[in-house]
Amino acid sequence: MTDKLHEECGVFAIYDPTGELHCAEETYNALYALQHRGQESCGIAVCGDDGSFEYIKDAGYVNEVLNRGGVQKLQGSKAIGHVRYSSSGEGEDCYPQPLVSKYKKGTMAIANNGGLVNRRALIDELEYSGAIFHTDTAAEIICYLVARERARCHSMEAALSTVMGKIHGAYSLVIMTPRKIIAARDPHGIRPLCIGEKNGAYVAASETAALDAIGAKYLRDVEPGEIVVFGSEGMTSFKENCSNEKGLCVFEYIFFARPDSVIEGQSVYEARKTAGRLLAQKFPVEADVVTGVPDSGLYAATGYAEEAGIPFEYGLIKNRYVHRMFLHPSDEEREKMMGVSLNVMASSVKGKRVVLVDDSVVRGVTGKRIVAMLREAGAKEVHLRITAPQFMWPCFFGTDIPDRKELIAVGHSVEEIKELLNVDSIGFLDVESLKLLLPDREGGFCAGCLTGKYPVKEAEDAVKNLGGVV
Amino acid sequence: MTDKLHEECGVFAIYDPTGELHCAEETYNALYALQHRGQESCGIAVCGDDGSFEYIKDAGYVNEVLNRGGVQKLQGSKAIGHVRYSSSGEGEDCYPQPLVSKYKKGTMAIANNGGLVNRRALIDELEYSGAIFHTDTAAEIICYLVARERARCHSMEAALSTVMGKIHGAYSLVIMTPRKIIAARDPHGIRPLCIGEKNGAYVAASETAALDAIGAKYLRDVEPGEIVVFGSEGMTSFKENCSNEKGLCVFEYIFFARPDSVIEGQSVYEARKTAGRLLAQKFPVEADVVTGVPDSGLYAATGYAEEAGIPFEYGLIKNRYVHRMFLHPSDEEREKMMGVSLNVMASSVKGKRVVLVDDSVVRGVTGKRIVAMLREAGAKEVHLRITAPQFMWPCFFGTDIPDRKELIAVGHSVEEIKELLNVDSIGFLDVESLKLLLPDREGGFCAGCLTGKYPVKEAEDAVKNLGGVV
Amino acid sequence: MTDKLHEECGVFAIYDPTGELHCAEETYNALYALQHRGQESCGIAVCGDDGSFEYIKDAGYVNEVLNRGGVQKLQGSKAIGHVRYSSSGEGEDCYPQPLVSKYKKGTMAIANNGGLVNRRALIDELEYSGAIFHTDTAAEIICYLVARERARCHSMEAALSTVMGKIHGAYSLVIMTPRKIIAARDPHGIRPLCIGEKNGAYVAASETAALDAIGAKYLRDVEPGEIVVFGSEGMTSFKENCSNEKGLCVFEYIFFARPDSVIEGQSVYEARKTAGRLLAQKFPVEADVVTGVPDSGLYAATGYAEEAGIPFEYGLIKNRYVHRMFLHPSDEEREKMMGVSLNVMASSVKGKRVVLVDDSVVRGVTGKRIVAMLREAGAKEVHLRITAPQFMWPCFFGTDIPDRKELIAVGHSVEEIKELLNVDSIGFLDVESLKLLLPDREGGFCAGCLTGKYPVKEAEDAVKNLGGVV
Amino acid sequence: MTDKLHEECGVFAIYDPTGELHCAEETYNALYALQHRGQESCGIAVCGDDGSFEYIKDAGYVNEVLNRGGVQKLQGSKAIGHVRYSSSGEGEDCYPQPLVSKYKKGTMAIANNGGLVNRRALIDELEYSGAIFHTDTAAEIICYLVARERARCHSMEAALSTVMGKIHGAYSLVIMTPRKIIAARDPHGIRPLCIGEKNGAYVAASETAALDAIGAKYLRDVEPGEIVVFGSEGMTSFKENCSNEKGLCVFEYIFFARPDSVIEGQSVYEARKTAGRLLAQKFPVEADVVTGVPDSGLYAATGYAEEAGIPFEYGLIKNRYVHRMFLHPSDEEREKMMGVSLNVMASSVKGKRVVLVDDSVVRGVTGKRIVAMLREAGAKEVHLRITAPQFMWPCFFGTDIPDRKELIAVGHSVEEIKELLNVDSIGFLDVESLKLLLPDREGGFCAGCLTGKYPVKEAEDAVKNLGGVV
């Protein structure tokens, strides 16, 4: 409904040696907590004690696809789950995960969050040696590679370790076999993945919020490049692919993750609030009120308000019941929808100079409309503050940044963007400030969509071919 | 899922003499904006130019019951809509409205928000004279009375006016006939109802937020006791039942209505924020952070924070995707659910003295759980501030206040409630302060559930029979 | 899909004093057996031991509306059920039954099969005295009248008995109250209704096939005008409204009822077979093969074949999976559909002189198409034999005979019909022969749609006003 | 619900160079006509003029999975469709087809009916060389092999031709690529497949009944081993794999196919009727009436009746609305169900000596129950006549014959079966007579499940390993 970016996936896994927990139900509850990472399809696969796999997956929200009755029938001491946002939009070819496949050594299920830069080359190579593809997912590519490598290896984790040397990009994945569950992250740790414990069972999840949702204790993040195995010997770790080049996507903090999650030691909420504070320092303005675009802009808005000493007010309110009114809205429908999904709190802005904090400007369509709504409601001035730099480059790691020609910042100066959005002033957080958002975290991060510089070499090469000046 | 009160209905109507608007679709969009007033059933009825009535209604959310395709087939220049929360919970006997009935003079559709004190006496009288009831709704009672009166009157509005002398309680209703739409409020105006205009069409809605959602201009509130008619002569008004004893439910401001609505001149958002400020004045405390229970507690929390000069922080986050996970949760399920639907933002509260602002304490179950969650996350102290006095008495006007024996405030002193909820201090807004919430509005209000004093005499009598000391 | 007539309802009731049976489930199974009597909506209502009523009902087939899980939750030792065909076609105003209503003396549920001739007068009278109508069903009219009469009577059955003096037409109904179940038929017994027994429980059903389906023993038919009560004193009978003027709809035998049902002592299957035999006697023809239009034409076809000494062959086959492909088919769609739903067995008819037996010709549309299909498949001659006389007049008793101007037999001679349908010869069973179909049954029957003579005086009057020569 | 065998699939394809037809809609109508071949899942895939593939497929009946609106959106001049019966029963892993896969040379969709004897070896070989399997279907195996072979071949049909040398068993398949549609049958032609023409478009279908349903003209059967290509050069044929060893499954005539289909020149209906005649010759009995178990037993019953000169009567009636009442019925539920789904026409059998004709006895469960029902209804004698020999051996070619230990004929003599089923006499058609059923067809057939002799060598080997004496 908006032109916000979308995260492309969330994953969860649980291994319960005690047999006390209902693994599918824990996964179901955890997927609710990860629903913000993907709303187009979802699924749960379990592995029973006899090694048999069962799953439920389909296009739709968790509460549509996975009803409690069906979930309760999925019995087994191991389960993995997935939520997905795909770019296709239509239900039919949304390729829900987990992907359950039979291969030479048995059966495996896989669920993944991320994107591979050398996807095309890997597909070509696999097809050349006789692979057929049922989906367009990185999960299927990885599944093939692991299946093939597994024939030459003594263990699944060894196979995965070898495969990790061949696949370049972002992946935070979980794999379930009849005997174990594996959780792994790419060597730069571009997407988050953490592990926890509940009553003797191990769990892995894209975000800590999913641990909280099921009452699991957070243990630690999976390290970039690490392979963690939950099996009969408890939790073991393999670090052959680890490096020190951290490259977590900075937009996990700015927009994607839940504010109540903590990623690599850094509270997402605190990062957003800090972004607001930095904007107040860098782009001060005389104003009567600070407000934010719900939900993620609100946290930064309170930071801006505190730092600037300007009162924070709720100036916009979001309708909590508007999910998916339209699948492919026309422009006219999108316009109508905006009114239904977002409303101005007129008493907060009427006759006032308003600072409006938002997390990003992608194509500028919604931003422009929101500014117009504020003005119609009587705002005297609107000063837009954005908690991220301008989007200029593609993402190869699992988010759906539009084509460059659609990005408002490509081909328009900041001044021009200000005019296009009809605001009295505008301020984007600069790239240099991004590291200040993460005081509780060490190491680098990926801001490739902002800078054109990526932690993965292939991405660097790919973007050079786009012909823009980086 | 929580032990919050529930509003019992929202209504909408549109009369478009121009034929330019798609009335059913406007109603559909407006119902999205009123969904917070009722989530168990909903419906739309239209009247075509040939006088025929069509409707879609069923148990479920707007996006479940009313798909866009079906709505677009409902053609006609008049439409009314309804959302309902009913106490039954099960879909089968949820009695969705609008109620469409044939009677001596033709067909009418009715949608209502409210509750009648003399409901039983009216039913008895009607049954005595041969009525049968398909539902347990006030709408059906009113429909019967209007149908019978209509036989003796020259117009629908005249019939309704007479009926209004017989029915005692709260009602904000819309009636559609082949030739007109009527909107009316009970003589005390206990439930809100406002009228607006869009491109030459008249609309009526429970809240201004519904006008905003469809881009309609707010004209004014329907006056207590007023009957407004949209018909071939435009908008006409009948005020025989008007009085000066205003009695709007104060909980519309505190909890029920959307913050972006304005009721009788008073911004709901401003009232909530003021409630926070008053609590800060009356119950100051040394603390590090102020937070609120989302969503309605947040607005008051910012007021408290401002007034107290203590930083506001988001301390709790609500999962936006958890609608109706369970229909009739067991206690164990309810407990699990709380973790899935609400999470603590640990970085906001850890090691801190926390002021927690909420809008009400009904049975105390969720309040107790939330306090425990904050303490588990490391809050050093929790000071609870409630933007309403204690619930002590029933509501006869359409909200589902539990039986007195379930209300935590009945039989427990404030000190005891503090102990039960395990908070370090507690403060309820006092009854006297309630009027201070509404500086932009004139006239009295109903706070019967807090005080035992009601604007309607029958309610006064009924509560006396309950045996408690008022 | 075809232009066959449709039955308008089936009813079922069970009263189990033993508490051994699951009444809702028995009803569910019985409704499957009555599904042919109505496919647009269905429902089950139960009355629990505490006198509370619960129900499930909606538009759709039994297997769509009533899933086993939901049915199993309906607990109680009394239940009634209903299937309905309504003329509206669209789900929204299909008014599923049972109708559950509160009235002066409590609650009742009612399910009915039939049609009232003085429907309009009864509605006028009821509306005049303050009734409002939620549906357009005879059930609601009867419910009103019974509710009103009940105030003056010592029992439900007494109230019903009085009401039966006022309502003129066809009704086979079941009423459930907290203490008993009542089954009754109009004084001419126009629609069937029988009673049975299963493990100490009493049941009533539109057809014996429903008794067979649940393993109940057939006891007897409810007599025309009889009121049967299942209650704490077992089964009791009231015959104040009984007369000797039997008037069962002859089309129950010819087309509506299941062939495995026995109505008033006469096997439906035998009646159909006899019709075939009579046609062979009256309209002999030299032919190679006899075939029938499935399903009801098949039984008569075997009778024709036996009598004529011509081999019976299956010449047409019906697709068992085509239910409701279209709700309101266009002519083009109807044409396509015919091919999907009916196919010719070419080897049976190629190069042959074919006798085609069908149960009726209404508008002639499908008949014409079937004849064309046979000719395309190589039939040399097609001789049509119809097991009923021509439709000439309306039915007031619950079947949907089209308007006279649509009936092929109105305005066309038999010779003309033969030309229109493009058959080599045609023969309709004559009115005089109808009684020969029912050798095992005593008393008259209603053939009003064929003769214009009806057992109910109001119907006689009504048809005179149509202006045709009877 | 019964212990009948189930066919495992039906396929359909259409290639319309004219662009006049709506290929998805034609496929939809054709799938209705093939629904009897598989009721667990179904699907349609189309290929648009831009080479893009779209599909709808899921567990469920055609009318559940494929609604008209969705089908109409599938645009393209090529389409294939599939219906499937799978042994799993549960929706989740029912693997609906068509299977749409990307491979080295592009995309293909495949739909198949059959079963491969060397399935396990092929899977092993493929997995050994790095394949992963998403389904357990022969279609996926064939897809892999074709994809791999295609890399070495100049065309899809050449690739398929080579693959046909490696796969042993039954397959009647259709393949859709962006440029053509291929229809092929295994070298013994174990499953049927025919081709037709409609308004310049080519179609292929499992049975001629599907051609009739859409008004297509039958051209001919695909020959055993033949590959037929519909493409820009019209229809071309490749016969490298053709042999003269025909091996059509004889049960297509006896039970699986629709009676209105003609397979390899032989009318299915005629074959069934002949079976009845042969039974009358071989197992004559003095009786009063001949009846059949609907639907397939009816056709043979008329043959028996004619030959024996005993009247044919409908003695059992099947409920047309009972589809899938239970997914996995318990024995008690199955028993109840029988009553709901099948009823005795008592007037046909009471006091009579009954010849009951059925198409097969698998485990004997339903047969026993039906005999009991007839006796309860008063049949004096029941003489069972079966239009097939006893099931003794497995089927490797796509039907779900139960394990040998469940087959009533394994371990029981004919006399013992007679006792078990409680019949007065019993007669099975002998193997030698099977060829007499097919006078209009040349060549051998497969009766492996009856004889243990199969047209495919691997099947011969496999059955030897079962240890029974063939």
mmCIF file of C-alpha atoms in Angstrom, chain C residues 96-315:
data_model
loop_
_atom_site.group_PDB
_atom_site.id
_atom_site.type_symbol
_atom_site.label_atom_id
_atom_site.label_comp_id
_atom_site.label_asym_id
_atom_site.label_seq_id
_atom_site.Cartn_x
_atom_site.Cartn_y
_atom_site.Cartn_z
ATOM 1 C CA PRO C 96 -31.715 -20.553 5.454
ATOM 2 C CA GLN C 97 -33.822 -22.451 7.976
ATOM 3 C CA PRO C 98 -34.451 -23.608 10.705
ATOM 4 C CA LEU C 99 -35.846 -20.277 11.817
ATOM 5 C CA VAL C 100 -35.114 -19.769 15.521
ATOM 6 C CA SER C 101 -37.278 -17.167 17.229
ATOM 7 C CA LYS C 102 -37.971 -15.868 20.697
ATOM 8 C CA TYR C 103 -41.600 -15.149 21.477
ATOM 9 C CA LYS C 104 -43.823 -14.615 24.446
ATOM 10 C CA LYS C 105 -43.586 -18.164 25.776
ATOM 11 C CA GLY C 106 -39.944 -18.812 25.068
ATOM 12 C CA THR C 107 -38.056 -19.968 22.015
ATOM 13 C CA MET C 108 -39.012 -22.119 19.064
ATOM 14 C CA ALA C 109 -37.293 -23.351 15.930
ATOM 15 C CA ILE C 110 -39.209 -24.171 12.794
ATOM 16 C CA ALA C 111 -38.381 -25.800 9.467
ATOM 17 C CA ASN C 112 -40.931 -26.118 6.705
ATOM 18 C CA ASN C 113 -41.533 -27.539 3.248
ATOM 19 C CA GLY C 114 -44.391 -26.094 1.276
ATOM 20 C CA GLY C 115 -46.127 -22.964 0.079
ATOM 21 C CA LEU C 116 -49.180 -21.016 1.258
ATOM 22 C CA VAL C 117 -51.835 -19.776 -1.131
ATOM 23 C CA ASN C 118 -53.067 -17.078 1.216
ATOM 24 C CA ARG C 119 -49.514 -15.956 1.954
ATOM 25 C CA ARG C 120 -50.130 -12.332 0.954
ATOM 26 C CA ALA C 121 -53.275 -12.011 3.066
ATOM 27 C CA LEU C 122 -51.567 -13.519 6.081
ATOM 28 C CA ILE C 123 -48.594 -11.181 5.740
ATOM 29 C CA ASP C 124 -50.925 -8.197 5.394
ATOM 30 C CA GLU C 125 -52.853 -9.186 8.472
ATOM 31 C CA LEU C 126 -49.684 -9.769 10.476
ATOM 32 C CA GLU C 127 -48.068 -6.538 9.346
ATOM 33 C CA TYR C 128 -51.253 -4.719 10.103
ATOM 34 C CA SER C 129 -50.945 -5.891 13.678
ATOM 35 C CA GLY C 130 -47.298 -4.921 13.935
ATOM 36 C CA ALA C 131 -45.249 -7.765 12.540
ATOM 37 C CA ILE C 132 -41.970 -7.201 10.763
ATOM 38 C CA PHE C 133 -40.536 -9.817 8.430
ATOM 39 C CA HIS C 134 -36.907 -10.769 8.125
ATOM 40 C CA THR C 135 -37.467 -13.397 5.457
ATOM 41 C CA ASP C 136 -39.952 -14.197 2.710
ATOM 42 C CA THR C 137 -40.665 -17.683 4.025
ATOM 43 C CA ALA C 138 -43.894 -19.413 4.964
ATOM 44 C CA ALA C 139 -41.989 -20.602 8.018
ATOM 45 C CA GLU C 140 -41.837 -17.051 9.376
ATOM 46 C CA ILE C 141 -45.552 -16.498 8.766
ATOM 47 C CA ILE C 142 -46.419 -19.721 10.552
ATOM 48 C CA CYS C 143 -44.009 -18.906 13.362
ATOM 49 C CA TYR C 144 -45.749 -15.566 13.941
ATOM 50 C CA LEU C 145 -49.177 -17.109 13.942
ATOM 51 C CA VAL C 146 -48.195 -19.907 16.282
ATOM 52 C CA ALA C 147 -46.403 -17.499 18.629
ATOM 53 C CA ARG C 148 -49.511 -15.334 18.842
ATOM 54 C CA GLU C 149 -51.904 -18.223 19.196
ATOM 55 C CA ARG C 150 -49.691 -19.824 21.815
ATOM 56 C CA ALA C 151 -50.476 -16.927 24.170
ATOM 57 C CA ARG C 152 -54.081 -18.042 24.184
ATOM 58 C CA CYS C 153 -53.517 -21.784 24.286
ATOM 59 C CA HIS C 154 -52.344 -24.295 26.814
ATOM 60 C CA SER C 155 -49.854 -25.933 24.458
ATOM 61 C CA MET C 156 -47.865 -25.522 21.313
ATOM 62 C CA GLU C 157 -49.783 -28.239 19.514
ATOM 63 C CA ALA C 158 -53.076 -26.574 20.390
ATOM 64 C CA ALA C 159 -51.746 -23.289 19.029
ATOM 65 C CA LEU C 160 -50.589 -24.977 15.848
ATOM 66 C CA SER C 161 -53.929 -26.705 15.467
ATOM 67 C CA THR C 162 -55.740 -23.376 15.530
ATOM 68 C CA VAL C 163 -53.247 -21.833 13.131
ATOM 69 C CA MET C 164 -53.784 -24.693 10.701
ATOM 70 C CA GLY C 165 -57.335 -23.465 10.296
ATOM 71 C CA LYS C 166 -56.020 -20.150 8.972
ATOM 72 C CA ILE C 167 -53.227 -21.111 6.648
ATOM 73 C CA HIS C 168 -54.181 -22.543 3.287
ATOM 74 C CA GLY C 169 -51.755 -24.460 1.180
ATOM 75 C CA ALA C 170 -48.960 -26.956 1.552
ATOM 76 C CA TYR C 171 -46.822 -27.386 4.622
ATOM 77 C CA SER C 172 -44.919 -30.267 6.080
ATOM 78 C CA LEU C 173 -43.199 -28.761 9.059
ATOM 79 C CA VAL C 174 -41.291 -29.522 12.216
ATOM 80 C CA ILE C 175 -41.228 -27.278 15.278
ATOM 81 C CA MET C 176 -38.790 -27.630 18.162
ATOM 82 C CA THR C 177 -39.429 -26.157 21.596
ATOM 83 C CA PRO C 178 -37.401 -26.694 24.753
ATOM 84 C CA ARG C 179 -39.651 -29.581 25.687
ATOM 85 C CA LYS C 180 -40.904 -31.207 22.529
ATOM 86 C CA ILE C 181 -40.800 -31.623 18.831
ATOM 87 C CA ILE C 182 -43.888 -31.285 16.650
ATOM 88 C CA ALA C 183 -44.305 -32.628 13.133
ATOM 89 C CA ALA C 184 -47.358 -31.661 11.114
ATOM 90 C CA ARG C 185 -48.758 -31.770 7.608
ATOM 91 C CA ASP C 186 -51.378 -29.619 5.952
ATOM 92 C CA PRO C 187 -54.916 -31.117 5.725
ATOM 93 C CA HIS C 188 -54.334 -32.318 2.169
ATOM 94 C CA GLY C 189 -50.885 -33.659 2.828
ATOM 95 C CA ILE C 190 -49.518 -31.986 -0.263
ATOM 96 C CA ARG C 191 -45.877 -32.518 0.724
ATOM 97 C CA PRO C 192 -44.682 -35.811 2.230
ATOM 98 C CA LEU C 193 -43.660 -36.294 5.872
ATOM 99 C CA CYS C 194 -43.025 -39.560 7.645
ATOM 100 C CA ILE C 195 -41.992 -40.691 11.096
ATOM 101 C CA GLY C 196 -39.614 -43.347 12.295
ATOM 102 C CA GLU C 197 -37.786 -44.672 15.287
ATOM 103 C CA LYS C 198 -34.146 -45.331 16.064
ATOM 104 C CA ASN C 199 -32.955 -46.855 19.318
ATOM 105 C CA GLY C 200 -35.809 -45.318 21.262
ATOM 106 C CA ALA C 201 -35.593 -41.929 19.597
ATOM 107 C CA TYR C 202 -38.335 -40.530 17.356
ATOM 108 C CA VAL C 203 -37.568 -38.984 14.022
ATOM 109 C CA ALA C 204 -39.545 -37.213 11.331
ATOM 110 C CA ALA C 205 -38.395 -36.698 7.769
ATOM 111 C CA SER C 206 -39.627 -35.542 4.392
ATOM 112 C CA GLU C 207 -38.781 -38.910 2.896
ATOM 113 C CA THR C 208 -38.147 -42.464 4.025
ATOM 114 C CA ALA C 209 -34.745 -42.338 2.347
ATOM 115 C CA ALA C 210 -33.613 -40.130 5.224
ATOM 116 C CA LEU C 211 -34.749 -42.741 7.712
ATOM 117 C CA ASP C 212 -32.817 -45.397 5.823
ATOM 118 C CA ALA C 213 -29.724 -43.202 5.765
ATOM 119 C CA ILE C 214 -29.509 -43.107 9.534
ATOM 120 C CA GLY C 215 -30.725 -46.629 10.130
ATOM 121 C CA ALA C 216 -34.073 -45.585 11.551
ATOM 122 C CA LYS C 217 -37.132 -47.830 11.268
ATOM 123 C CA TYR C 218 -40.054 -46.411 9.292
ATOM 124 C CA LEU C 219 -43.177 -46.224 11.442
ATOM 125 C CA ARG C 220 -45.759 -44.489 9.265
ATOM 126 C CA ASP C 221 -46.504 -41.326 7.326
ATOM 127 C CA VAL C 222 -47.850 -38.310 9.170
ATOM 128 C CA GLU C 223 -51.471 -38.131 8.073
ATOM 129 C CA PRO C 224 -52.768 -35.144 6.162
ATOM 130 C CA GLY C 225 -53.819 -32.614 8.797
ATOM 131 C CA GLU C 226 -52.224 -34.554 11.630
ATOM 132 C CA ILE C 227 -50.077 -33.045 14.368
ATOM 133 C CA VAL C 228 -47.605 -35.499 15.888
ATOM 134 C CA VAL C 229 -45.843 -34.585 19.114
ATOM 135 C CA PHE C 230 -42.639 -36.185 20.386
ATOM 136 C CA GLY C 231 -42.312 -35.354 24.064
ATOM 137 C CA SER C 232 -41.959 -36.670 27.548
ATOM 138 C CA GLU C 233 -45.034 -38.833 27.039
ATOM 139 C CA GLY C 234 -43.626 -40.417 23.917
ATOM 140 C CA MET C 235 -45.434 -39.892 20.649
ATOM 141 C CA THR C 236 -48.913 -38.413 20.694
ATOM 142 C CA SER C 237 -51.167 -37.484 17.807
ATOM 143 C CA PHE C 238 -53.766 -34.763 17.226
ATOM 144 C CA LYS C 239 -56.128 -35.076 14.323
ATOM 145 C CA GLU C 240 -58.531 -32.151 14.551
ATOM 146 C CA ASN C 241 -57.473 -30.886 11.156
ATOM 147 C CA CYS C 242 -57.490 -34.225 9.431
ATOM 148 C CA SER C 243 -59.828 -34.729 6.521
ATOM 149 C CA ASN C 244 -60.182 -37.402 3.928
ATOM 150 C CA GLU C 245 -59.228 -35.225 1.010
ATOM 151 C CA LYS C 246 -55.754 -36.386 0.260
ATOM 152 C CA GLY C 247 -53.844 -34.199 -2.130
ATOM 153 C CA LEU C 248 -50.223 -35.311 -2.280
ATOM 154 C CA CYS C 249 -48.298 -33.686 -5.105
ATOM 155 C CA VAL C 250 -48.093 -36.268 -7.863
ATOM 156 C CA PHE C 251 -44.736 -34.890 -8.922
ATOM 157 C CA GLU C 252 -43.199 -36.237 -5.757
ATOM 158 C CA TYR C 253 -43.565 -39.615 -7.462
ATOM 159 C CA ILE C 254 -42.716 -38.466 -10.958
ATOM 160 C CA PHE C 255 -39.709 -36.318 -10.246
ATOM 161 C CA PHE C 256 -39.026 -34.793 -6.811
ATOM 162 C CA ALA C 257 -38.608 -37.648 -4.363
ATOM 163 C CA ARG C 258 -35.778 -40.132 -4.311
ATOM 164 C CA PRO C 259 -36.593 -43.388 -6.082
ATOM 165 C CA ASP C 260 -35.729 -45.327 -2.929
ATOM 166 C CA SER C 261 -38.352 -43.471 -0.891
ATOM 167 C CA VAL C 262 -41.792 -44.851 -0.194
ATOM 168 C CA ILE C 263 -44.513 -42.212 0.185
ATOM 169 C CA GLU C 264 -47.903 -43.101 1.605
ATOM 170 C CA GLY C 265 -47.254 -46.745 0.902
ATOM 171 C CA GLN C 266 -46.273 -46.279 -2.716
ATOM 172 C CA SER C 267 -42.698 -46.909 -3.855
ATOM 173 C CA VAL C 268 -41.472 -43.958 -5.867
ATOM 174 C CA TYR C 269 -39.362 -46.232 -8.007
ATOM 175 C CA GLU C 270 -42.316 -48.455 -8.847
ATOM 176 C CA ALA C 271 -44.409 -45.439 -9.769
ATOM 177 C CA ARG C 272 -41.764 -44.271 -12.212
ATOM 178 C CA LYS C 273 -41.368 -47.665 -13.727
ATOM 179 C CA THR C 274 -45.130 -47.972 -14.142
ATOM 180 C CA ALA C 275 -45.173 -44.608 -15.897
ATOM 181 C CA GLY C 276 -42.784 -46.067 -18.426
ATOM 182 C CA ARG C 277 -44.958 -49.099 -18.899
ATOM 183 C CA LEU C 278 -48.067 -47.004 -19.457
ATOM 184 C CA LEU C 279 -46.258 -44.904 -22.034
ATOM 185 C CA ALA C 280 -45.274 -48.054 -23.871
ATOM 186 C CA GLN C 281 -48.905 -49.122 -23.975
ATOM 187 C CA LYS C 282 -50.246 -45.773 -25.064
ATOM 188 C CA PHE C 283 -47.471 -44.646 -27.373
ATOM 189 C CA PRO C 284 -45.942 -47.753 -28.913
ATOM 190 C CA VAL C 285 -43.358 -47.267 -31.599
ATOM 191 C CA GLU C 286 -41.044 -49.443 -33.626
ATOM 192 C CA ALA C 287 -37.612 -48.774 -32.249
ATOM 193 C CA ASP C 288 -34.249 -50.395 -31.588
ATOM 194 C CA VAL C 289 -33.493 -49.087 -28.182
ATOM 195 C CA VAL C 290 -35.072 -47.389 -25.181
ATOM 196 C CA THR C 291 -33.069 -44.923 -23.117
ATOM 197 C CA GLY C 292 -33.767 -42.365 -20.416
ATOM 198 C CA VAL C 293 -32.560 -38.966 -19.324
ATOM 199 C CA PRO C 294 -30.642 -39.567 -16.083
ATOM 200 C CA ASP C 295 -31.460 -39.889 -13.335
ATOM 201 C CA SER C 296 -35.220 -39.924 -12.991
ATOM 202 C CA GLY C 297 -35.932 -40.786 -16.640
ATOM 203 C CA LEU C 298 -33.927 -44.007 -16.322
ATOM 204 C CA TYR C 299 -36.421 -45.763 -14.086
ATOM 205 C CA ALA C 300 -39.307 -45.099 -16.424
ATOM 206 C CA ALA C 301 -37.170 -46.076 -19.385
ATOM 207 C CA THR C 302 -36.664 -49.577 -17.989
ATOM 208 C CA GLY C 303 -40.412 -49.840 -17.567
ATOM 209 C CA TYR C 304 -40.996 -48.770 -21.144
ATOM 210 C CA ALA C 305 -38.367 -51.198 -22.385
ATOM 211 C CA GLU C 306 -39.828 -54.139 -20.505
ATOM 212 C CA GLU C 307 -43.363 -53.429 -21.635
ATOM 213 C CA ALA C 308 -42.386 -52.787 -25.239
ATOM 214 C CA GLY C 309 -39.890 -55.603 -25.442
ATOM 215 C CA ILE C 310 -37.274 -53.228 -26.799
ATOM 216 C CA PRO C 311 -33.783 -53.364 -25.270
ATOM 217 C CA PHE C 312 -32.984 -50.771 -22.630
ATOM 218 C CA GLU C 313 -29.650 -49.022 -23.061
ATOM 219 C CA TYR C 314 -27.851 -46.266 -21.256
ATOM 220 C CA GLY C 315 -27.795 -43.630 -23.947
#
